[in-house]
Amino acid sequence: MGSPEPQRDEWTADLRGRLDELLDGYRTALRSALNGLDEEQARRHLVPSKTTLLGLVKHVTYVEGVWFDQAVTGRSYREMGIASTPDRSFTLTRADTIASVLDAHAERCALSRQTMSPLALDDVVDGRGERTVWALYLQVLRELAQHAGHADILREQILADRTP
């Protein structure tokens, strides 16, 4: 007599779907942090680092490129059109606007979905050293969650600074 097969919880039955749902939720949270802000507010420096709300969205665009493109394909930063370091990914140019950064982020996320969709979570990729696809998902989720928290705090500070 074999042991009964464990029941899969509804939440984990489609793990890949849940991971994609979490990614999209954090992507949306970061993008939404810019809603209703003007260009100056989006660029406002409230901490000693380069971190700004607009810079956070530009940085997570870089994160998507590193982990959902380079780690899979091996393409260089130059080929992907992203900054050469994490620090530089926060750097805003005069040409960066809320609209242009959001557009670049949307394009990068679409490319991430396209690159990752044919891969199984247990597949191994080697563009940045051997890693499983699930490890890439966890890396990006960790970064997006962390930066969504930063964005919440920065936005709260900016909105508190508005005169009624």
Coordinates of C-alpha atoms in Angstrom, one line a residue, residues 9-30 64 68 109 113 116 121 137-138 140-141 144-145 148:
D9 CA -2.5 23.7 -2.6
E10 CA -4.4 25.8 -5.2
W11 CA -1.9 28.6 -4.8
T12 CA 1.0 26.4 -5.7
A13 CA -0.7 24.3 -8.4
D14 CA 0.5 26.7 -11.1
L15 CA 3.7 27.9 -9.5
R16 CA 4.9 29.5 -12.8
G17 CA 1.7 31.4 -13.1
R18 CA 2.0 32.6 -9.5
L19 CA 5.6 33.8 -10.0
D20 CA 4.6 35.7 -13.1
E21 CA 1.7 37.2 -11.2
L22 CA 4.0 38.4 -8.4
L23 CA 6.5 39.8 -11.0
D24 CA 3.7 41.7 -12.7
G25 CA 2.4 43.0 -9.4
Y26 CA 5.8 44.4 -8.4
R27 CA 6.3 45.8 -11.9
T28 CA 3.0 47.6 -11.6
A29 CA 3.8 48.9 -8.1
L30 CA 7.0 50.5 -9.3
E64 CA 15.2 42.8 -16.0
F68 CA 15.9 37.8 -17.9
C109 CA 9.3 43.6 -19.5
R113 CA 8.2 37.7 -20.9
M116 CA 11.3 33.4 -20.3
L121 CA 11.4 26.6 -14.0
Y137 CA 12.7 34.4 -11.0
L138 CA 13.6 34.6 -7.3
V140 CA 14.2 39.4 -9.9
L141 CA 11.4 39.1 -7.4
L144 CA 11.5 44.2 -7.4
A145 CA 10.1 43.8 -3.9
A148 CA 8.9 48.7 -4.6

